[in-house]
């Protein structure tokens, strides 16, 4: 395929994708279906997993701290998205039913998580790796919450 | 294990983790080793993958747009981190050697990617899903860049 054909093809593909996305947006109702809700919250948790692992590599000194603030902010953003993602009461995925039967406790933990990561993100702007490391311990209580609210992986 | 024992255990575990992380931070030199560089950039790309997929679910109407701005910003942040993550010339992972032999082209594409996603993130604050959708097509040229610079998955 020549360069210009390839370019026309790429443009056509983009227009096709845009049309498809816009059609979907028009056809869908505002309420997400159950499978989408589960897929979406799993994406948010995956994103948190990568973000906190990358942040861990920075604070442990494996990677120079150029992106300290970007990664800390990413984690804080996702913590905020995570609470939203669990609001629809849709059982399934790796979530235990206790997420919703003990919603007061679960949502409080998620609020604290969002608040502490936001605090950590704020401090990260100063470039103080040691302080971010210290805050990170409390800001990322992943295991505690997973032990209570996530089914064990097979 | 009683509640208070569990709590003491959790605190001890945290202190242990903090010490381990701080020791690592002190022992490590500022330059990352090759394996760490590869792991880190793979984490950033994974994070982009989840973030853009979650954003796609929002713009396609599968998920209500409560987190539109958070997800758009997350994608923009990671695009910025991604360019940084590829700066060290460390061949390996799924990156083709062309990333570094054609660095001028690669880095220009990554700059455009970071710039366009930043623009999209800015617009997302208005809550205009249609406009974000439109910008997203140009802001996320994942396939074009992967076709050129990523080895095919086996």
PDB file of C-alpha atoms in Angstrom, chain B:
ATOM      1  CA  UNK B   1      -6.379 -13.786  65.597  1.00  0.00           C
ATOM      2  CA  UNK B   2      -8.107 -11.200  67.801  1.00  0.00           C
ATOM      3  CA  UNK B   3      -8.927  -7.710  66.513  1.00  0.00           C
ATOM      4  CA  UNK B   4      -6.159  -6.079  68.557  1.00  0.00           C
ATOM      5  CA  UNK B   5      -3.585  -8.705  67.591  1.00  0.00           C
ATOM      6  CA  UNK B   6      -4.550  -8.202  63.967  1.00  0.00           C
ATOM      7  CA  UNK B   7      -4.140  -4.478  64.394  1.00  0.00           C
ATOM      8  CA  UNK B   8      -0.692  -4.848  66.025  1.00  0.00           C
ATOM      9  CA  UNK B   9       0.285  -7.223  63.252  1.00  0.00           C
ATOM     10  CA  UNK B  10      -0.879  -4.802  60.579  1.00  0.00           C
ATOM     11  CA  UNK B  11       1.064  -1.948  62.191  1.00  0.00           C
ATOM     12  CA  UNK B  12       4.203  -4.080  62.457  1.00  0.00           C
ATOM     13  CA  UNK B  13       3.818  -5.112  58.814  1.00  0.00           C
ATOM     14  CA  UNK B  14       3.506  -1.488  57.766  1.00  0.00           C
ATOM     15  CA  UNK B  15       6.571  -0.430  59.745  1.00  0.00           C
ATOM     16  CA  UNK B  16       8.444  -3.333  58.154  1.00  0.00           C
ATOM     17  CA  UNK B  17       7.351  -2.273  54.687  1.00  0.00           C
ATOM     18  CA  UNK B  18       8.285   1.349  55.360  1.00  0.00           C
ATOM     19  CA  UNK B  19      11.759   0.315  56.562  1.00  0.00           C
ATOM     20  CA  UNK B  20      12.252  -1.924  53.544  1.00  0.00           C
ATOM     21  CA  UNK B  21      11.232   0.803  51.134  1.00  0.00           C
ATOM     22  CA  UNK B  22      13.397   3.439  52.833  1.00  0.00           C
ATOM     23  CA  UNK B  23      16.407   1.092  52.929  1.00  0.00           C
ATOM     24  CA  UNK B  24      15.991   0.365  49.242  1.00  0.00           C
ATOM     25  CA  UNK B  25      15.739   4.084  48.550  1.00  0.00           C
ATOM     26  CA  UNK B  26      19.024   4.685  50.366  1.00  0.00           C
ATOM     27  CA  UNK B  27      20.862   1.754  48.795  1.00  0.00           C
ATOM     28  CA  UNK B  28      19.827   2.377  45.211  1.00  0.00           C
ATOM     29  CA  UNK B  29      21.798   4.645  42.961  1.00  0.00           C
ATOM     30  CA  UNK B  30      19.933   7.285  40.955  1.00  0.00           C
ATOM     31  CA  UNK B  31      20.373   5.452  37.656  1.00  0.00           C
ATOM     32  CA  UNK B  32      17.845   2.706  37.063  1.00  0.00           C
ATOM     33  CA  UNK B  33      19.079  -0.702  35.985  1.00  0.00           C
ATOM     34  CA  UNK B  34      17.954  -2.058  32.622  1.00  0.00           C
ATOM     35  CA  UNK B  35      15.401  -4.535  33.883  1.00  0.00           C
ATOM     36  CA  UNK B  36      13.775  -1.875  36.066  1.00  0.00           C
ATOM     37  CA  UNK B  37      13.597   0.527  33.119  1.00  0.00           C
ATOM     38  CA  UNK B  38      11.740  -2.079  31.050  1.00  0.00           C
ATOM     39  CA  UNK B  39       9.388  -3.062  33.886  1.00  0.00           C
ATOM     40  CA  UNK B  40       8.603   0.573  34.603  1.00  0.00           C
ATOM     41  CA  UNK B  41       7.757   1.532  31.023  1.00  0.00           C
ATOM     42  CA  UNK B  42       5.590  -1.586  30.714  1.00  0.00           C
ATOM     43  CA  UNK B  43       3.681  -0.495  33.834  1.00  0.00           C
ATOM     44  CA  UNK B  44       3.108   2.940  32.310  1.00  0.00           C
ATOM     45  CA  UNK B  45       1.801   1.407  29.075  1.00  0.00           C
ATOM     46  CA  UNK B  46      -0.465  -0.997  31.018  1.00  0.00           C
ATOM     47  CA  UNK B  47      -1.802   1.923  32.981  1.00  0.00           C
ATOM     48  CA  UNK B  48      -2.510   3.787  29.712  1.00  0.00           C
ATOM     49  CA  UNK B  49      -4.237   0.707  28.388  1.00  0.00           C
ATOM     50  CA  UNK B  50      -6.637   0.510  31.346  1.00  0.00           C
ATOM     51  CA  UNK B  51      -7.148   4.271  31.480  1.00  0.00           C
ATOM     52  CA  UNK B  52      -8.005   4.625  27.796  1.00  0.00           C
ATOM     53  CA  UNK B  53     -10.258   1.551  27.875  1.00  0.00           C
ATOM     54  CA  UNK B  54     -12.142   2.981  30.863  1.00  0.00           C
ATOM     55  CA  UNK B  55     -12.391   6.353  29.107  1.00  0.00           C
ATOM     56  CA  UNK B  56     -13.684   4.531  26.020  1.00  0.00           C
ATOM     57  CA  UNK B  57     -16.455   2.966  28.118  1.00  0.00           C
ATOM     58  CA  UNK B  58     -17.453   6.428  29.318  1.00  0.00           C
ATOM     59  CA  UNK B  59     -17.484   8.141  25.923  1.00  0.00           C
ATOM     60  CA  UNK B  60     -19.370   5.237  24.346  1.00  0.00           C
ATOM     61  CA  UNK B  61     -22.096   5.693  26.970  1.00  0.00           C
ATOM     62  CA  UNK B  62     -21.582   2.304  28.631  1.00  0.00           C
ATOM     63  CA  UNK B  63     -20.698   4.028  31.899  1.00  0.00           C
ATOM     64  CA  UNK B  64     -22.241   7.296  33.141  1.00  0.00           C
ATOM     65  CA  UNK B  65     -19.824  10.203  32.657  1.00  0.00           C
ATOM     66  CA  UNK B  66     -19.245  11.007  36.361  1.00  0.00           C
ATOM     67  CA  UNK B  67     -15.538  10.224  36.006  1.00  0.00           C
ATOM     68  CA  UNK B  68     -15.053  11.660  32.503  1.00  0.00           C
ATOM     69  CA  UNK B  69     -12.598  14.336  33.639  1.00  0.00           C
ATOM     70  CA  UNK B  70     -10.740  12.056  36.063  1.00  0.00           C
ATOM     71  CA  UNK B  71     -10.191   9.432  33.385  1.00  0.00           C
ATOM     72  CA  UNK B  72      -9.247  11.936  30.692  1.00  0.00           C
ATOM     73  CA  UNK B  73      -6.729  13.531  33.066  1.00  0.00           C
ATOM     74  CA  UNK B  74      -5.329  10.138  34.031  1.00  0.00           C
ATOM     75  CA  UNK B  75      -4.726   9.364  30.362  1.00  0.00           C
ATOM     76  CA  UNK B  76      -3.059  12.739  29.808  1.00  0.00           C
ATOM     77  CA  UNK B  77      -0.806  12.288  32.864  1.00  0.00           C
ATOM     78  CA  UNK B  78       0.282   8.868  31.695  1.00  0.00           C
ATOM     79  CA  UNK B  79       0.972  10.099  28.185  1.00  0.00           C
ATOM     80  CA  UNK B  80       3.365  12.594  29.752  1.00  0.00           C
ATOM     81  CA  UNK B  81       4.937   9.857  31.918  1.00  0.00           C
ATOM     82  CA  UNK B  82       5.267   7.588  28.881  1.00  0.00           C
ATOM     83  CA  UNK B  83       7.646   9.874  27.009  1.00  0.00           C
ATOM     84  CA  UNK B  84       9.863  10.048  30.129  1.00  0.00           C
ATOM     85  CA  UNK B  85       9.697   6.271  30.521  1.00  0.00           C
ATOM     86  CA  UNK B  86      11.140   5.662  27.047  1.00  0.00           C
ATOM     87  CA  UNK B  87      13.988   8.174  27.361  1.00  0.00           C
ATOM     88  CA  UNK B  88      16.547   5.712  28.699  1.00  0.00           C
ATOM     89  CA  UNK B  89      17.882   3.809  25.687  1.00  0.00           C
ATOM     90  CA  UNK B  90      17.283   0.286  26.947  1.00  0.00           C
ATOM     91  CA  UNK B  91      16.331  -2.207  24.254  1.00  0.00           C
ATOM     92  CA  UNK B  92      13.982  -5.019  25.225  1.00  0.00           C
ATOM     93  CA  UNK B  93      10.446  -5.808  26.264  1.00  0.00           C
ATOM     94  CA  UNK B  94       8.084  -5.300  23.345  1.00  0.00           C
ATOM     95  CA  UNK B  95       9.840  -2.177  22.073  1.00  0.00           C
ATOM     96  CA  UNK B  96      11.396  -2.361  18.617  1.00  0.00           C
ATOM     97  CA  UNK B  97      14.962  -0.988  18.372  1.00  0.00           C
ATOM     98  CA  UNK B  98      13.467   1.699  16.095  1.00  0.00           C
ATOM     99  CA  UNK B  99      12.169   3.501  19.200  1.00  0.00           C
ATOM    100  CA  UNK B 100      15.720   4.687  19.732  1.00  0.00           C
ATOM    101  CA  UNK B 101      17.184   4.491  16.200  1.00  0.00           C
ATOM    102  CA  UNK B 102      14.306   6.738  15.032  1.00  0.00           C
ATOM    103  CA  UNK B 103      14.077   8.676  18.299  1.00  0.00           C
ATOM    104  CA  UNK B 104      13.292  11.992  16.554  1.00  0.00           C
ATOM    105  CA  UNK B 105      10.121  10.517  15.028  1.00  0.00           C
ATOM    106  CA  UNK B 106       9.168   8.447  18.082  1.00  0.00           C
ATOM    107  CA  UNK B 107       9.623  11.246  20.585  1.00  0.00           C
ATOM    108  CA  UNK B 108       7.755  13.683  18.326  1.00  0.00           C
ATOM    109  CA  UNK B 109       4.805  11.287  18.215  1.00  0.00           C
ATOM    110  CA  UNK B 110       4.893  10.913  21.996  1.00  0.00           C
ATOM    111  CA  UNK B 111       5.016  14.693  22.416  1.00  0.00           C
ATOM    112  CA  UNK B 112       1.970  15.093  20.140  1.00  0.00           C
ATOM    113  CA  UNK B 113       0.243  12.320  22.099  1.00  0.00           C
ATOM    114  CA  UNK B 114       0.945  14.100  25.405  1.00  0.00           C
ATOM    115  CA  UNK B 115      -0.162  17.451  23.960  1.00  0.00           C
ATOM    116  CA  UNK B 116      -3.400  16.138  22.453  1.00  0.00           C
ATOM    117  CA  UNK B 117      -4.418  14.168  25.535  1.00  0.00           C
ATOM    118  CA  UNK B 118      -3.713  17.273  27.659  1.00  0.00           C
ATOM    119  CA  UNK B 119      -6.046  19.249  25.369  1.00  0.00           C
ATOM    120  CA  UNK B 120      -8.663  16.495  25.678  1.00  0.00           C
ATOM    121  CA  UNK B 121      -8.294  16.522  29.479  1.00  0.00           C
ATOM    122  CA  UNK B 122      -8.849  20.275  29.517  1.00  0.00           C
ATOM    123  CA  UNK B 123     -12.051  19.954  27.469  1.00  0.00           C
ATOM    124  CA  UNK B 124     -13.227  17.061  29.672  1.00  0.00           C
ATOM    125  CA  UNK B 125     -13.576  19.488  32.584  1.00  0.00           C
ATOM    126  CA  UNK B 126     -16.567  21.036  30.784  1.00  0.00           C
ATOM    127  CA  UNK B 127     -18.292  17.631  30.858  1.00  0.00           C
ATOM    128  CA  UNK B 128     -18.814  17.723  27.066  1.00  0.00           C
ATOM    129  CA  UNK B 129     -18.715  14.004  26.223  1.00  0.00           C
ATOM    130  CA  UNK B 130     -19.227  14.524  22.462  1.00  0.00           C
ATOM    131  CA  UNK B 131     -16.304  16.942  22.236  1.00  0.00           C
ATOM    132  CA  UNK B 132     -14.061  14.621  24.267  1.00  0.00           C
ATOM    133  CA  UNK B 133     -15.050  11.757  21.951  1.00  0.00           C
ATOM    134  CA  UNK B 134     -14.096  13.808  18.926  1.00  0.00           C
ATOM    135  CA  UNK B 135     -10.730  14.800  20.412  1.00  0.00           C
ATOM    136  CA  UNK B 136     -10.079  11.251  21.619  1.00  0.00           C
ATOM    137  CA  UNK B 137      -9.780   9.919  18.074  1.00  0.00           C
ATOM    138  CA  UNK B 138      -6.730  12.079  17.396  1.00  0.00           C
ATOM    139  CA  UNK B 139      -5.471  12.053  20.971  1.00  0.00           C
ATOM    140  CA  UNK B 140      -5.076   8.284  21.128  1.00  0.00           C
ATOM    141  CA  UNK B 141      -3.237   7.072  18.026  1.00  0.00           C
ATOM    142  CA  UNK B 142      -2.289   3.844  19.877  1.00  0.00           C
ATOM    143  CA  UNK B 143      -2.408   1.502  16.902  1.00  0.00           C
ATOM    144  CA  UNK B 144      -0.420   3.694  14.524  1.00  0.00           C
ATOM    145  CA  UNK B 145       2.440   3.970  16.948  1.00  0.00           C
ATOM    146  CA  UNK B 146       2.294   0.325  18.076  1.00  0.00           C
ATOM    147  CA  UNK B 147       2.386  -0.843  14.441  1.00  0.00           C
ATOM    148  CA  UNK B 148       5.638   1.039  13.971  1.00  0.00           C
ATOM    149  CA  UNK B 149       7.358   0.666  17.308  1.00  0.00           C
ATOM    150  CA  UNK B 150       6.056  -2.393  19.120  1.00  0.00           C
ATOM    151  CA  UNK B 151       6.862  -6.000  18.316  1.00  0.00           C
ATOM    152  CA  UNK B 152       3.849  -8.154  17.507  1.00  0.00           C
ATOM    153  CA  UNK B 153       2.510 -10.101  20.476  1.00  0.00           C
ATOM    154  CA  UNK B 154       3.030 -13.826  20.154  1.00  0.00           C
TER     155      UNK B 154
END
